[in-house]
Every structure is written in structure tokens, then in C-alpha cells.
């Protein structure tokens, strides 16, 4: 799992750097010519925090289902994991990554030629990198990609559609979106690992959350989570429950 992440990190970093050096300004200049699309994509009703609301609703849904049915079901695990991933992505991107990179937005490049990074400058003018929309969407889709694989064509379409909207709306450069997708996907995978580890170690019977995990994800955390779970259950025989075996 770590090897695949390292390869993906190298590929995304390379694409982002090439885009910053060669593609971002050209794409932003061409996108600026489509003023009608820009005006539509910057309409007031599109400025609402839809993705943030999705994270809140997913977490709330998971909490309600958990209270109603104390033993995990698949949808409970997916809702809680998606909500946790989305919330973590918001915090990481808003309070750490954006202030650190301090990149100006495409509309400033089109209007005044401003282009570049202003490290450690936290302001609305310097919040382009990474794309917050891409980070949050990728965090959600990382969970859904493993949980409901039949929907992968829809998830891919959403990613492409959002990317085009962010470019033609002059919200983000291409490299912002590439970096955001990678960060969000990483957050989503980490969220699945943490929730799965909780399912392995908890005496509350939450092993069913393992069901939406695919075999690659499962193999990544079983090596460290299962021995810990076995040690806890060995010391707590009254609350111990069997862990569902996976192929």
C-alpha cells in the first residue's frame, strides 16, 4: 500500500510541477476568454459551502444510524468514514496547506498578471493551492471508490466535471486541482485505515465496517491493527467478540 502511495505521490508531484512551470498560465489565459462560463460558474448560488455541508450530513447520518443500530452496518461505516474524511480534509487544507503555499488565484493572473506562491501568507487572495473543492471531493470519493465500486464511472465523471468547472470559473489552476485530488485521496485512505483499525480493536462489535474495504486497503492495515486487536481482546475476555475473517 505504501509503495503504491509513493508512486502516486511521485506522479502527481511531477504533473503539478510541470503544470506550474508550463501549463497553468496558458490554460488560465484560454479559460479567461470564456466569460459566459466564468459568470455562470461564479453565480451567487454556487458560492455556498456545498461540500462542507456534505461532510456534516455524512457524519450526522452515520451518527444517527449508529445510535439506531449500535452494531455497524455497511452504510453506517461508509457515512462515518466519509464524514470524518471530509472534515479532516477541510481542516488540513484550510488551516495548514493553503496558508503555507499562499498561491494567488487565476483571476488575479488574468486581471493583473499576478502569478506565483507567497509562502506563509494566509488571506483570501492567496488561497489557490491546493484546491479545497478537489481535496474534499477526493476525500469523499476515496471512501466511495472502495465501498461502492460499481459507481466508479460516476465518481470519475464528477472529478472531471468539477475540475473543468474550477478551471473555467477561474477558481484554480490545473496544478491546484491535481494537488488537491492527491491530498484528498490520501486523507480518505487514512480515514479508512483509522476507522478500520477502530473496528478491529473495539469491543463494541464494529467489525462490519471492514466490509466496504477492498482487499488492498484491508491488507495495508491488518499487519498492524489485527495483532493489537488480538492483544486487547485477550485481556478483555468478557467484552471480546470474534473478528470477521477476510479472504
CSV table of C-alpha atoms in Angstrom, one decimal, residues 17-209:
chain,number,residue,atom,x,y,z
A,17,UNK,CA,5.4,20.9,-11.1
A,18,UNK,CA,5.2,20.6,-14.9
A,19,UNK,CA,1.8,22.3,-14.8
A,20,UNK,CA,3.1,25.2,-12.7
A,21,UNK,CA,6.1,25.7,-15.0
A,22,UNK,CA,4.5,25.2,-18.4
A,23,UNK,CA,0.7,24.8,-18.4
A,24,UNK,CA,-1.1,26.8,-15.7
A,25,UNK,CA,-0.7,30.3,-17.3
A,26,UNK,CA,-1.6,29.1,-20.8
A,27,UNK,CA,-4.7,27.2,-19.6
A,28,UNK,CA,-5.8,30.2,-17.4
A,29,UNK,CA,-5.4,32.6,-20.3
A,30,UNK,CA,-7.5,30.4,-22.6
A,31,UNK,CA,-10.2,29.9,-19.9
A,32,UNK,CA,-10.4,33.6,-19.3
A,33,UNK,CA,-11.8,34.0,-22.8
A,34,UNK,CA,-14.9,32.1,-21.9
A,35,UNK,CA,-16.6,35.0,-20.0
A,36,UNK,CA,-20.0,33.5,-20.1
A,37,UNK,CA,-18.9,30.3,-18.5
A,38,UNK,CA,-17.0,32.2,-15.9
A,39,UNK,CA,-20.0,34.4,-15.0
A,40,UNK,CA,-22.3,31.3,-14.7
A,41,UNK,CA,-19.8,29.4,-12.5
A,42,UNK,CA,-19.3,32.4,-10.2
A,43,UNK,CA,-23.0,32.8,-9.6
A,44,UNK,CA,-24.0,33.5,-6.0
A,45,UNK,CA,-25.8,30.2,-5.5
A,46,UNK,CA,-22.6,28.3,-6.3
A,47,UNK,CA,-20.7,30.1,-3.6
A,48,UNK,CA,-22.5,28.1,-0.8
A,49,UNK,CA,-20.3,25.6,1.1
A,50,UNK,CA,-21.9,22.5,-0.5
A,51,UNK,CA,-19.0,20.1,0.1
A,52,UNK,CA,-18.7,21.2,3.7
A,53,UNK,CA,-22.4,20.5,4.2
A,54,UNK,CA,-22.0,17.1,2.6
A,55,UNK,CA,-19.3,16.2,5.2
A,56,UNK,CA,-21.5,17.4,8.0
A,57,UNK,CA,-24.5,15.5,6.7
A,58,UNK,CA,-22.5,12.3,6.2
A,59,UNK,CA,-21.2,12.4,9.7
A,60,UNK,CA,-24.6,13.2,11.1
A,61,UNK,CA,-26.2,10.3,9.1
A,62,UNK,CA,-23.5,7.9,10.4
A,63,UNK,CA,-24.1,9.0,14.0
A,64,UNK,CA,-27.9,8.6,13.7
A,65,UNK,CA,-27.5,5.1,12.2
A,66,UNK,CA,-25.0,4.2,14.9
A,67,UNK,CA,-27.4,5.2,17.6
A,68,UNK,CA,-30.3,3.5,15.9
A,69,UNK,CA,-28.3,0.3,15.3
A,70,UNK,CA,-25.4,0.0,17.7
A,71,UNK,CA,-23.8,-2.7,15.6
A,72,UNK,CA,-22.2,-1.3,12.4
A,73,UNK,CA,-23.8,-1.8,9.0
A,74,UNK,CA,-22.0,-1.0,5.8
A,75,UNK,CA,-23.8,2.3,5.2
A,76,UNK,CA,-23.0,3.4,8.8
A,77,UNK,CA,-19.3,2.7,8.4
A,78,UNK,CA,-19.2,4.5,5.0
A,79,UNK,CA,-21.2,7.5,6.3
A,80,UNK,CA,-19.0,8.0,9.3
A,81,UNK,CA,-15.8,7.4,7.4
A,82,UNK,CA,-16.8,9.9,4.6
A,83,UNK,CA,-17.8,12.5,7.2
A,84,UNK,CA,-14.5,12.0,9.1
A,85,UNK,CA,-12.5,12.2,5.8
A,86,UNK,CA,-14.3,15.3,4.6
A,87,UNK,CA,-14.0,17.1,7.9
A,88,UNK,CA,-10.3,16.2,8.2
A,89,UNK,CA,-9.7,17.4,4.6
A,90,UNK,CA,-11.3,20.8,5.4
A,91,UNK,CA,-9.1,21.4,8.5
A,92,UNK,CA,-5.9,20.2,6.8
A,93,UNK,CA,-6.4,22.3,3.7
A,94,UNK,CA,-7.8,25.5,5.2
A,95,UNK,CA,-5.6,25.9,8.2
A,96,UNK,CA,-2.3,24.3,7.0
A,97,UNK,CA,-1.8,23.8,3.3
A,98,UNK,CA,-3.4,27.0,1.8
A,99,UNK,CA,-1.6,29.4,4.3
A,100,UNK,CA,1.7,27.6,3.7
A,101,UNK,CA,1.7,27.8,-0.1
A,102,UNK,CA,-0.1,31.2,-0.4
A,103,UNK,CA,-0.8,31.0,-4.1
A,104,UNK,CA,-2.6,33.7,-6.0
A,105,UNK,CA,-5.8,32.7,-7.9
A,106,UNK,CA,-6.2,32.6,-11.7
A,107,UNK,CA,-8.5,35.6,-11.9
A,108,UNK,CA,-5.7,37.7,-10.4
A,109,UNK,CA,-3.3,36.4,-13.1
A,110,UNK,CA,-5.8,37.3,-15.8
A,111,UNK,CA,-6.6,40.7,-14.4
A,112,UNK,CA,-3.1,41.9,-13.2
A,113,UNK,CA,-0.6,39.2,-14.3
A,114,UNK,CA,-0.1,38.1,-10.7
A,115,UNK,CA,1.3,34.6,-10.6
A,116,UNK,CA,3.3,32.8,-8.0
A,117,UNK,CA,3.4,31.5,-4.5
A,118,UNK,CA,3.6,33.7,-1.3
A,119,UNK,CA,4.5,31.2,1.4
A,120,UNK,CA,3.0,31.7,4.8
A,121,UNK,CA,0.6,34.3,3.6
A,122,UNK,CA,-2.9,33.4,4.8
A,123,UNK,CA,-5.5,35.5,3.0
A,124,UNK,CA,-8.4,35.2,0.6
A,125,UNK,CA,-6.1,36.4,-2.2
A,126,UNK,CA,-3.6,33.7,-1.6
A,127,UNK,CA,-5.7,30.5,-1.2
A,128,UNK,CA,-5.5,28.8,-4.5
A,129,UNK,CA,-3.2,25.9,-3.8
A,130,UNK,CA,-4.3,23.2,-3.3
A,131,UNK,CA,-7.9,23.3,-4.5
A,132,UNK,CA,-10.2,22.9,-1.5
A,133,UNK,CA,-13.1,21.7,-3.7
A,134,UNK,CA,-10.8,19.0,-5.1
A,135,UNK,CA,-9.5,18.0,-1.7
A,136,UNK,CA,-12.9,17.5,-0.2
A,137,UNK,CA,-14.4,15.7,-3.3
A,138,UNK,CA,-11.4,13.4,-3.5
A,139,UNK,CA,-11.7,12.6,0.2
A,140,UNK,CA,-15.3,11.5,-0.2
A,141,UNK,CA,-14.7,9.6,-3.4
A,142,UNK,CA,-11.7,7.7,-1.9
A,143,UNK,CA,-14.2,6.2,0.6
A,144,UNK,CA,-16.9,5.5,-2.0
A,145,UNK,CA,-14.4,4.1,-4.5
A,146,UNK,CA,-13.6,1.2,-2.2
A,147,UNK,CA,-17.1,0.9,-0.7
A,148,UNK,CA,-19.2,1.0,-3.8
A,149,UNK,CA,-17.0,0.2,-6.8
A,150,UNK,CA,-19.9,-0.1,-9.2
A,151,UNK,CA,-20.2,3.7,-9.1
A,152,UNK,CA,-16.7,4.4,-10.2
A,153,UNK,CA,-17.7,5.8,-13.6
A,154,UNK,CA,-19.9,8.3,-11.8
A,155,UNK,CA,-17.1,9.3,-9.4
A,156,UNK,CA,-14.7,9.8,-12.3
A,157,UNK,CA,-17.3,11.9,-14.1
A,158,UNK,CA,-17.7,14.1,-11.0
A,159,UNK,CA,-14.0,14.6,-10.7
A,160,UNK,CA,-13.7,15.6,-14.4
A,161,UNK,CA,-16.7,17.9,-14.2
A,162,UNK,CA,-15.5,19.6,-11.0
A,163,UNK,CA,-12.1,20.1,-12.5
A,164,UNK,CA,-13.4,21.8,-15.6
A,165,UNK,CA,-15.7,24.0,-13.5
A,166,UNK,CA,-12.9,25.1,-11.3
A,167,UNK,CA,-10.7,26.0,-14.3
A,168,UNK,CA,-13.3,27.8,-16.4
A,169,UNK,CA,-14.7,29.6,-13.3
A,170,UNK,CA,-11.2,30.9,-12.7
A,171,UNK,CA,-11.1,29.4,-9.2
A,172,UNK,CA,-8.0,27.3,-9.6
A,173,UNK,CA,-5.1,26.4,-11.8
A,174,UNK,CA,-4.6,22.9,-13.1
A,175,UNK,CA,-1.8,22.2,-10.7
A,176,UNK,CA,-4.1,23.3,-7.8
A,177,UNK,CA,-6.6,20.6,-8.8
A,178,UNK,CA,-4.0,17.9,-9.2
A,179,UNK,CA,-2.5,18.6,-5.8
A,180,UNK,CA,-6.0,18.8,-4.2
A,181,UNK,CA,-7.1,15.5,-5.7
A,182,UNK,CA,-4.0,13.7,-4.3
A,183,UNK,CA,-4.2,15.3,-0.9
A,184,UNK,CA,-7.9,14.5,-0.6
A,185,UNK,CA,-7.5,10.9,-1.8
A,186,UNK,CA,-4.7,10.5,0.8
A,187,UNK,CA,-6.9,11.8,3.6
A,188,UNK,CA,-9.7,9.5,2.5
A,189,UNK,CA,-7.4,6.4,2.6
A,190,UNK,CA,-6.1,7.4,6.0
A,191,UNK,CA,-9.6,7.8,7.3
A,192,UNK,CA,-10.5,4.3,6.1
A,193,UNK,CA,-7.4,2.9,7.8
A,194,UNK,CA,-8.3,4.6,11.1
A,195,UNK,CA,-11.9,3.5,11.1
A,196,UNK,CA,-10.9,0.0,10.1
A,197,UNK,CA,-8.4,-0.1,13.0
A,198,UNK,CA,-11.1,1.1,15.3
A,199,UNK,CA,-13.3,-1.7,14.1
A,200,UNK,CA,-10.6,-4.3,14.8
A,201,UNK,CA,-9.8,-3.0,18.3
A,202,UNK,CA,-13.2,-2.0,19.6
A,203,UNK,CA,-15.1,-4.4,21.9
A,204,UNK,CA,-18.4,-2.8,20.7
A,205,UNK,CA,-18.8,-5.2,17.7
A,206,UNK,CA,-18.0,-2.8,14.9
A,207,UNK,CA,-16.2,-5.3,12.8
A,208,UNK,CA,-18.8,-4.9,10.0
A,209,UNK,CA,-17.1,-1.7,8.9
